[in-house]
């Protein structure tokens, strides 16, 4: 097997929703209420919804085209971005240049858990716009390129019954997963252990959809020192995946819903062998607690339910047998700072080779586990021989992957009208 | 090398301080103010100090002699305990039976961070009793058996200048380490990043003493769901060591004090390869943050300062080369629930063999790293050939290691006056 023979399916990428996303998906009655992008006096594009203004820290969330020196928690204008961030045609070209067959994209403006809509005043309008987001994401972003995107939706967290209805609506549209909070109790919602979300979890099982819990949403589960630098957020985010796993595994959730599937998106995998050692020892040593895992070890129950996802994780790959090579899935993270684009094949291949992975293991990790878990056929629209890194890169020889400054992007994009709305 | 040839030095054990501990160490003027043990109507032995009553959850902290069914967060009487918990002569016999040459013991009644004294009203008396604790621990507990204990002290956290003075006093007495909070900011103290503790850290460097940060002290750094079961405390405690490491590594502490040595007591080791992957990638990828590790990688700075300590950690041992085999130290954790006593040699040997450790690596992990780090000569009082598992067990053939119920211990101990004060 050669690097060019790999097939890459990434179940963690992000779209920077374009300003025109609501045009085709909001009933006429509500059109004026849709979120709008307004450029402020500092040249920053802000979303305005129900009087609330928010800007995206493009310097962390959309840096894929920029040199490292320009990264940071700063916002900006759409025209400063590599167009693949927000334009699906350009995105697919960028996927081809990176040898990526398919991608599952998380929201940005809407928030991993539809925060923007949850925090808005008028929940009737919020629901209309949340559904418009889902329709745009599934029908327009994913629908424009069949076979290139795994559809992911969001749900109205403010009402679990509405969330159930939305999951069923999404399921009928072919959506494969929802994005949700990893530690809801930290944001003032009931916890996974509370039972409050059970109807929603049951709906996911009924629709055979995956609960995707992306890192970052639960960062405040850690009480940081007031002087803690920004580095803490980035370094410790994956430690929180262990806390999420613990909530699901020692709370009732995973045992109560035998069919529930949970993706720990961007959660990393290297913490898992240690966590397994610890929970299995705990279960056996602290038998006085009377935990019942149905005749299994806690690690086995975890493996029955969880997809463990990584961008780069050399130590975790070395211990893949202790994690379970059938629950590991690779991710690209386009267009965030952690992405390996446009050298993802080289980067992933080297790590997999350094860990002595066989060809069969590489296929499991780079596409088979993810597509099985999300119930999504990668070859429905793309014959397998056209799905490889080598074949896709062959389609993208004209794609320029050079990093350029924000200023260069702006001048180039505005000359051609890209990113100007 | 055979199991019997191992030399075991444990830098994480605990004493259940005996009620008579203050008798020889409190000046006459203060004798009536010393903490006292009083048995309450429920038969529970409580420490009484300045009007505050506290009882120890013996069911977690002193279970070494009991069957698992009797564990739990419940207090009891000294006479229900295996006498090695509180009696140094019996402790040494139990160490012999377990093949353990030397042990560093953390306080129980006093608290890992001298909490009992910090929380008391009269700080003048509190300081007298804290120093009496240290004098008892060093001169009496450790001093009775030269060569069998590595002395560990505590400091008055309520006043950093007093803490500095106490560290110098302890250093003169041959004390090798202090026990402290892993995340002080969570308990309302200034954080390690704040600079407040710098004089204390400097004093430790000046005395070549180790800062020992035991798990558990910082558990509240995680905002748990209200429904989270007790399991969370036990399973997640080691995840907090990564948070502590992050505070020390990305705050100024480790870089500001090149001579500072930090033991992450009971912190486990299996999380470290993943943490190293993450911090080194973060440092290189997020170069815009301008972190300066003096020409080293963050993982290298960690290795310069930290002793990584484990009781059982099969995955961590497999990746010992990625951690650094020179920074790993084994622990016994007598008399807590996690201890492997009285089969520690068998337990540790099997894990080390399963990880294909060489004889040289085993010696590093079971005694060389710890004794070098704590600056303590294991063979000053015990010739090396008498320090092995085989030699020590040969001294303890009469030690009965049978687990017995609390009731059996009570009836047996009270018949001979053990644990009756």
CSV table of N, CA and C in Angstrom, one decimal, chain A residues 60 68 71-73 185 191 193-194 220-225 227-229 231-232 234-236 238-239 242-243 246-247 250 270-271 273-275 277-279 281-282 284-289 291 312-315 318-319 322 337-339 347, chain B residues 60 68 71-73 185 191 193-194 220-225 227-229 231-232 234-236 238-239 242-243 246-247 250 270-271 273-275 277-279 281-282 284-289 291 312-315 318-319 322 337-339 347:
chain,number,residue,atom,x,y,z
A,60,UNK,N,-8.6,31.9,14.6
A,60,UNK,CA,-8.5,30.5,15.1
A,60,UNK,C,-9.3,29.6,14.2
A,68,UNK,N,1.2,31.2,9.9
A,68,UNK,CA,1.0,31.1,11.4
A,68,UNK,C,1.1,32.5,12.1
A,71,UNK,N,-2.2,34.1,13.0
A,71,UNK,CA,-3.2,33.4,13.8
A,71,UNK,C,-3.5,34.2,15.1
A,72,UNK,N,-4.6,33.9,15.7
A,72,UNK,CA,-5.0,34.6,16.9
A,72,UNK,C,-6.5,34.7,17.1
A,73,UNK,N,-6.9,35.1,18.3
A,73,UNK,CA,-8.3,35.1,18.5
A,73,UNK,C,-9.0,36.4,18.0
A,185,UNK,N,-24.0,20.2,31.5
A,185,UNK,CA,-24.3,20.8,32.9
A,185,UNK,C,-23.4,22.0,33.1
A,191,UNK,N,-27.5,17.7,33.0
A,191,UNK,CA,-26.4,16.8,32.6
A,191,UNK,C,-26.9,15.6,31.8
A,193,UNK,N,-26.3,12.7,32.8
A,193,UNK,CA,-26.7,11.8,33.9
A,193,UNK,C,-28.1,12.0,34.4
A,194,UNK,N,-28.6,13.2,34.1
A,194,UNK,CA,-29.9,13.6,34.7
A,194,UNK,C,-31.1,12.9,34.2
A,220,UNK,N,-15.2,24.9,30.0
A,220,UNK,CA,-15.4,25.5,31.3
A,220,UNK,C,-15.6,24.4,32.4
A,221,UNK,N,-15.6,23.2,32.0
A,221,UNK,CA,-15.7,22.1,33.0
A,221,UNK,C,-14.4,22.2,33.9
A,222,UNK,N,-13.4,22.8,33.4
A,222,UNK,CA,-12.1,22.9,34.2
A,222,UNK,C,-12.1,24.3,34.9
A,223,UNK,N,-11.9,24.4,36.2
A,223,UNK,CA,-11.8,25.7,36.9
A,223,UNK,C,-10.3,26.1,36.7
A,224,UNK,N,-10.1,27.0,35.7
A,224,UNK,CA,-8.7,27.4,35.5
A,224,UNK,C,-8.3,28.5,36.5
A,225,UNK,N,-7.0,28.5,36.7
A,225,UNK,CA,-6.4,29.7,37.5
A,225,UNK,C,-6.7,30.9,36.7
A,227,UNK,N,-4.9,33.3,36.0
A,227,UNK,CA,-3.7,33.6,35.2
A,227,UNK,C,-3.4,32.7,34.1
A,228,UNK,N,-4.3,31.6,34.0
A,228,UNK,CA,-3.9,30.6,33.0
A,228,UNK,C,-3.9,31.2,31.6
A,229,UNK,N,-2.9,30.9,30.8
A,229,UNK,CA,-2.8,31.4,29.4
A,229,UNK,C,-3.7,30.7,28.5
A,231,UNK,N,-3.0,28.9,26.1
A,231,UNK,CA,-2.5,27.6,25.8
A,231,UNK,C,-3.3,26.5,26.5
A,232,UNK,N,-3.8,26.8,27.7
A,232,UNK,CA,-4.6,25.8,28.5
A,232,UNK,C,-5.8,25.3,27.7
A,234,UNK,N,-6.2,25.1,24.6
A,234,UNK,CA,-5.8,24.2,23.4
A,234,UNK,C,-5.3,22.9,23.9
A,235,UNK,N,-4.4,23.0,24.9
A,235,UNK,CA,-3.8,21.7,25.4
A,235,UNK,C,-4.7,20.8,26.1
A,236,UNK,N,-5.6,21.4,27.0
A,236,UNK,CA,-6.4,20.6,27.9
A,236,UNK,C,-7.7,20.2,27.3
A,238,UNK,N,-8.6,18.1,25.2
A,238,UNK,CA,-8.8,16.7,25.0
A,238,UNK,C,-8.9,15.9,26.4
A,239,UNK,N,-8.4,16.5,27.4
A,239,UNK,CA,-8.5,15.9,28.7
A,239,UNK,C,-10.0,15.9,29.1
A,242,UNK,N,-12.1,12.8,28.3
A,242,UNK,CA,-12.2,11.7,29.3
A,242,UNK,C,-13.3,12.0,30.4
A,243,UNK,N,-13.5,13.3,30.7
A,243,UNK,CA,-14.6,13.6,31.6
A,243,UNK,C,-15.9,13.3,31.0
A,246,UNK,N,-16.5,9.7,31.0
A,246,UNK,CA,-16.8,9.2,32.3
A,246,UNK,C,-18.3,9.5,32.6
A,247,UNK,N,-18.8,10.7,32.3
A,247,UNK,CA,-20.2,11.0,32.5
A,247,UNK,C,-21.1,10.0,31.7
A,250,UNK,N,-20.2,6.0,33.4
A,250,UNK,CA,-20.5,5.7,34.8
A,250,UNK,C,-21.9,6.4,35.1
A,270,UNK,N,-5.0,9.2,22.5
A,270,UNK,CA,-3.9,8.8,23.4
A,270,UNK,C,-4.3,8.7,24.8
A,271,UNK,N,-5.3,9.3,25.2
A,271,UNK,CA,-5.8,9.2,26.7
A,271,UNK,C,-6.5,8.0,26.9
A,273,UNK,N,-6.0,4.5,26.4
A,273,UNK,CA,-5.5,3.3,27.0
A,273,UNK,C,-5.4,3.5,28.6
A,274,UNK,N,-4.9,4.7,28.9
A,274,UNK,CA,-4.8,5.0,30.4
A,274,UNK,C,-6.2,5.0,31.0
A,275,UNK,N,-7.1,5.6,30.4
A,275,UNK,CA,-8.5,5.7,30.9
A,275,UNK,C,-9.0,4.3,31.0
A,277,UNK,N,-7.3,1.4,31.4
A,277,UNK,CA,-6.6,0.8,32.5
A,277,UNK,C,-7.3,1.2,33.8
A,278,UNK,N,-7.6,2.5,33.9
A,278,UNK,CA,-8.1,3.0,35.2
A,278,UNK,C,-9.5,2.6,35.4
A,279,UNK,N,-10.4,2.6,34.5
A,279,UNK,CA,-11.8,2.3,34.7
A,279,UNK,C,-12.0,0.8,34.9
A,281,UNK,N,-9.6,-1.3,36.2
A,281,UNK,CA,-9.1,-1.6,37.5
A,281,UNK,C,-10.1,-1.1,38.6
A,282,UNK,N,-10.6,0.1,38.4
A,282,UNK,CA,-11.5,0.7,39.3
A,282,UNK,C,-12.7,-0.3,39.5
A,284,UNK,N,-13.0,-3.4,39.0
A,284,UNK,CA,-12.7,-4.7,39.6
A,284,UNK,C,-12.2,-4.5,41.1
A,285,UNK,N,-11.5,-3.4,41.3
A,285,UNK,CA,-11.0,-3.2,42.7
A,285,UNK,C,-12.0,-2.6,43.6
A,286,UNK,N,-12.8,-1.7,43.1
A,286,UNK,CA,-13.8,-1.1,44.0
A,286,UNK,C,-15.2,-1.8,43.8
A,287,UNK,N,-15.1,-3.1,44.0
A,287,UNK,CA,-16.3,-3.9,43.7
A,287,UNK,C,-17.4,-3.5,44.7
A,288,UNK,N,-17.1,-3.0,45.8
A,288,UNK,CA,-18.1,-2.6,46.8
A,288,UNK,C,-19.1,-1.6,46.3
A,289,UNK,N,-18.7,-0.9,45.2
A,289,UNK,CA,-19.6,0.1,44.6
A,289,UNK,C,-20.8,-0.5,43.8
A,291,UNK,N,-21.1,-1.5,40.8
A,291,UNK,CA,-21.3,-1.1,39.4
A,291,UNK,C,-21.7,-2.4,38.5
A,312,UNK,N,-3.8,14.2,15.0
A,312,UNK,CA,-2.5,13.7,15.2
A,312,UNK,C,-2.3,13.1,16.5
A,313,UNK,N,-1.8,11.9,16.6
A,313,UNK,CA,-1.8,11.2,17.9
A,313,UNK,C,-0.8,10.1,17.9
A,314,UNK,N,0.5,10.3,17.8
A,314,UNK,CA,1.4,9.3,17.6
A,314,UNK,C,1.4,8.2,18.7
A,315,UNK,N,1.3,8.7,20.0
A,315,UNK,CA,1.3,7.7,21.1
A,315,UNK,C,0.1,6.8,21.0
A,318,UNK,N,0.3,4.1,18.6
A,318,UNK,CA,1.2,3.0,19.0
A,318,UNK,C,0.4,2.0,19.9
A,319,UNK,N,-0.6,2.5,20.6
A,319,UNK,CA,-1.3,1.6,21.5
A,319,UNK,C,-2.7,1.3,20.9
A,322,UNK,N,-4.8,-1.5,22.3
A,322,UNK,CA,-5.4,-1.4,23.6
A,322,UNK,C,-6.6,-0.5,23.5
A,337,UNK,N,-6.9,25.9,13.0
A,337,UNK,CA,-5.4,25.9,13.2
A,337,UNK,C,-4.8,24.5,13.3
A,338,UNK,N,-5.5,23.6,13.8
A,338,UNK,CA,-5.0,22.2,14.0
A,338,UNK,C,-5.0,21.4,12.7
A,339,UNK,N,-5.5,21.9,11.7
A,339,UNK,CA,-5.6,21.1,10.5
A,339,UNK,C,-4.3,20.8,9.9
A,347,UNK,N,1.1,13.7,6.3
A,347,UNK,CA,1.1,13.8,7.7
A,347,UNK,C,0.5,12.5,8.3
B,60,UNK,N,-12.0,4.3,53.2
B,60,UNK,CA,-11.2,4.5,52.0
B,60,UNK,C,-9.8,4.6,52.3
B,68,UNK,N,-13.0,-6.3,50.6
B,68,UNK,CA,-13.5,-5.2,49.8
B,68,UNK,C,-14.9,-4.8,50.2
B,71,UNK,N,-15.3,-1.8,52.3
B,71,UNK,CA,-14.8,-0.5,52.0
B,71,UNK,C,-16.0,0.5,51.8
B,72,UNK,N,-15.7,1.8,51.9
B,72,UNK,CA,-16.7,2.8,51.7
B,72,UNK,C,-16.2,4.1,52.4
B,73,UNK,N,-17.0,5.2,52.2
B,73,UNK,CA,-16.6,6.4,52.8
B,73,UNK,C,-17.1,6.6,54.2
B,185,UNK,N,-5.5,27.2,43.5
B,185,UNK,CA,-6.5,28.2,43.2
B,185,UNK,C,-7.9,27.6,43.4
B,191,UNK,N,-2.9,30.8,42.8
B,191,UNK,CA,-2.5,29.7,41.9
B,191,UNK,C,-1.0,29.6,41.9
B,193,UNK,N,0.5,29.9,39.2
B,193,UNK,CA,0.9,30.9,38.2
B,193,UNK,C,0.9,32.3,38.7
B,194,UNK,N,0.4,32.5,39.9
B,194,UNK,CA,0.2,33.9,40.4
B,194,UNK,C,1.5,34.5,40.9
B,220,UNK,N,-11.7,19.2,43.0
B,220,UNK,CA,-12.8,20.2,42.7
B,220,UNK,C,-12.4,21.1,41.5
B,221,UNK,N,-11.3,20.8,40.9
B,221,UNK,CA,-11.0,21.6,39.7
B,221,UNK,C,-11.9,21.2,38.5
B,222,UNK,N,-12.6,20.0,38.7
B,222,UNK,CA,-13.6,19.6,37.7
B,222,UNK,C,-15.0,19.9,38.2
B,223,UNK,N,-15.7,20.6,37.4
B,223,UNK,CA,-17.1,20.9,37.7
B,223,UNK,C,-18.0,19.7,37.3
B,224,UNK,N,-18.2,18.9,38.3
B,224,UNK,CA,-19.0,17.6,38.1
B,224,UNK,C,-20.5,17.9,37.9
B,225,UNK,N,-21.1,17.0,37.2
B,225,UNK,CA,-22.6,17.0,37.1
B,225,UNK,C,-23.1,16.7,38.6
B,227,UNK,N,-25.3,14.8,39.5
B,227,UNK,CA,-25.6,13.4,39.7
B,227,UNK,C,-24.4,12.5,39.6
B,228,UNK,N,-23.2,13.1,39.4
B,228,UNK,CA,-22.0,12.2,39.2
B,228,UNK,C,-21.8,11.3,40.4
B,229,UNK,N,-21.6,10.0,40.1
B,229,UNK,CA,-21.3,9.1,41.2
B,229,UNK,C,-19.9,9.2,41.8
B,231,UNK,N,-17.6,7.2,41.7
B,231,UNK,CA,-16.6,6.7,40.8
B,231,UNK,C,-15.9,7.8,40.1
B,232,UNK,N,-16.5,8.9,39.8
B,232,UNK,CA,-15.9,10.0,39.1
B,232,UNK,C,-14.6,10.5,39.9
B,234,UNK,N,-12.7,8.8,41.8
B,234,UNK,CA,-11.6,7.8,41.8
B,234,UNK,C,-11.0,7.7,40.4
B,235,UNK,N,-11.9,7.7,39.4
B,235,UNK,CA,-11.4,7.5,38.0
B,235,UNK,C,-10.7,8.7,37.5
B,236,UNK,N,-11.3,9.9,37.7
B,236,UNK,CA,-10.8,11.1,37.1
B,236,UNK,C,-9.6,11.8,37.8
B,238,UNK,N,-6.6,11.2,38.3
B,238,UNK,CA,-5.4,11.3,37.5
B,238,UNK,C,-5.4,12.3,36.3
B,239,UNK,N,-6.6,12.5,35.8
B,239,UNK,CA,-6.8,13.5,34.7
B,239,UNK,C,-6.3,14.9,35.2
B,242,UNK,N,-2.8,16.1,34.8
B,242,UNK,CA,-2.4,16.8,33.5
B,242,UNK,C,-2.7,18.3,33.7
B,243,UNK,N,-3.8,18.6,34.4
B,243,UNK,CA,-4.1,20.0,34.6
B,243,UNK,C,-3.0,20.7,35.4
B,246,UNK,N,0.0,21.2,33.4
B,246,UNK,CA,-0.2,22.3,32.5
B,246,UNK,C,0.0,23.7,33.2
B,247,UNK,N,-0.5,23.8,34.5
B,247,UNK,CA,-0.3,25.0,35.2
B,247,UNK,C,1.2,25.2,35.4
B,250,UNK,N,3.1,25.6,31.5
B,250,UNK,CA,2.7,26.8,30.7
B,250,UNK,C,2.6,28.1,31.6
B,270,UNK,N,0.2,7.0,32.4
B,270,UNK,CA,-0.3,6.7,31.1
B,270,UNK,C,-0.8,7.9,30.3
B,271,UNK,N,-1.1,9.0,31.0
B,271,UNK,CA,-1.6,10.2,30.3
B,271,UNK,C,-0.5,11.0,29.7
B,273,UNK,N,2.3,10.3,27.6
B,273,UNK,CA,2.7,10.3,26.2
B,273,UNK,C,1.7,11.2,25.4
B,274,UNK,N,0.4,11.1,25.7
B,274,UNK,CA,-0.6,11.8,25.0
B,274,UNK,C,-0.4,13.3,25.3
B,275,UNK,N,-0.1,13.7,26.6
B,275,UNK,CA,0.1,15.1,26.9
B,275,UNK,C,1.3,15.6,26.2
B,277,UNK,N,2.7,14.5,23.4
B,277,UNK,CA,2.3,14.7,21.9
B,277,UNK,C,1.6,16.1,21.8
B,278,UNK,N,0.7,16.3,22.7
B,278,UNK,CA,-0.1,17.5,22.5
B,278,UNK,C,0.6,18.8,22.8
B,279,UNK,N,1.4,18.8,23.9
B,279,UNK,CA,2.1,20.1,24.2
B,279,UNK,C,3.2,20.4,23.2
B,281,UNK,N,3.3,19.4,20.0
B,281,UNK,CA,2.6,19.8,18.7
B,281,UNK,C,2.1,21.3,18.9
B,282,UNK,N,1.5,21.5,20.0
B,282,UNK,CA,0.9,22.8,20.3
B,282,UNK,C,2.0,23.9,20.2
B,284,UNK,N,4.8,23.8,18.7
B,284,UNK,CA,5.4,24.0,17.3
B,284,UNK,C,4.3,24.6,16.4
B,285,UNK,N,3.1,24.2,16.5
B,285,UNK,CA,2.0,24.6,15.6
B,285,UNK,C,1.5,26.0,15.9
B,286,UNK,N,1.3,26.3,17.2
B,286,UNK,CA,0.8,27.6,17.6
B,286,UNK,C,2.0,28.5,17.9
B,287,UNK,N,2.9,28.6,17.0
B,287,UNK,CA,4.1,29.4,17.3
B,287,UNK,C,3.8,30.9,17.4
B,288,UNK,N,2.6,31.3,17.0
B,288,UNK,CA,2.2,32.8,17.1
B,288,UNK,C,2.1,33.1,18.6
B,289,UNK,N,1.9,32.2,19.5
B,289,UNK,CA,1.8,32.5,20.9
B,289,UNK,C,3.1,32.9,21.5
B,291,UNK,N,5.6,31.2,22.9
B,291,UNK,CA,6.1,30.5,24.1
B,291,UNK,C,7.6,30.3,23.9
B,312,UNK,N,-0.4,1.2,39.4
B,312,UNK,CA,-0.6,0.2,38.3
B,312,UNK,C,-0.9,1.0,37.1
B,313,UNK,N,-0.2,0.7,36.0
B,313,UNK,CA,-0.3,1.5,34.8
B,313,UNK,C,0.3,0.8,33.6
B,314,UNK,N,-0.4,-0.3,33.2
B,314,UNK,CA,0.2,-1.1,32.1
B,314,UNK,C,0.4,-0.4,30.8
B,315,UNK,N,-0.5,0.5,30.4
B,315,UNK,CA,-0.3,1.2,29.1
B,315,UNK,C,0.8,2.2,29.2
B,318,UNK,N,4.1,0.5,28.8
B,318,UNK,CA,4.4,0.1,27.4
B,318,UNK,C,5.1,1.3,26.7
B,319,UNK,N,4.7,2.5,27.0
B,319,UNK,CA,5.2,3.7,26.4
B,319,UNK,C,6.2,4.4,27.2
B,322,UNK,N,8.6,6.9,25.7
B,322,UNK,CA,8.0,8.2,25.3
B,322,UNK,C,7.8,9.1,26.5
B,337,UNK,N,-7.2,2.1,49.5
B,337,UNK,CA,-7.9,1.0,48.7
B,337,UNK,C,-7.1,0.6,47.4
B,338,UNK,N,-6.4,1.6,46.9
B,338,UNK,CA,-5.6,1.3,45.6
B,338,UNK,C,-4.3,0.5,45.8
B,339,UNK,N,-4.0,0.3,47.1
B,339,UNK,CA,-2.7,-0.4,47.3
B,339,UNK,C,-2.7,-1.8,46.8
B,347,UNK,N,2.5,-8.1,41.8
B,347,UNK,CA,1.7,-7.2,41.0
B,347,UNK,C,2.6,-6.3,40.1
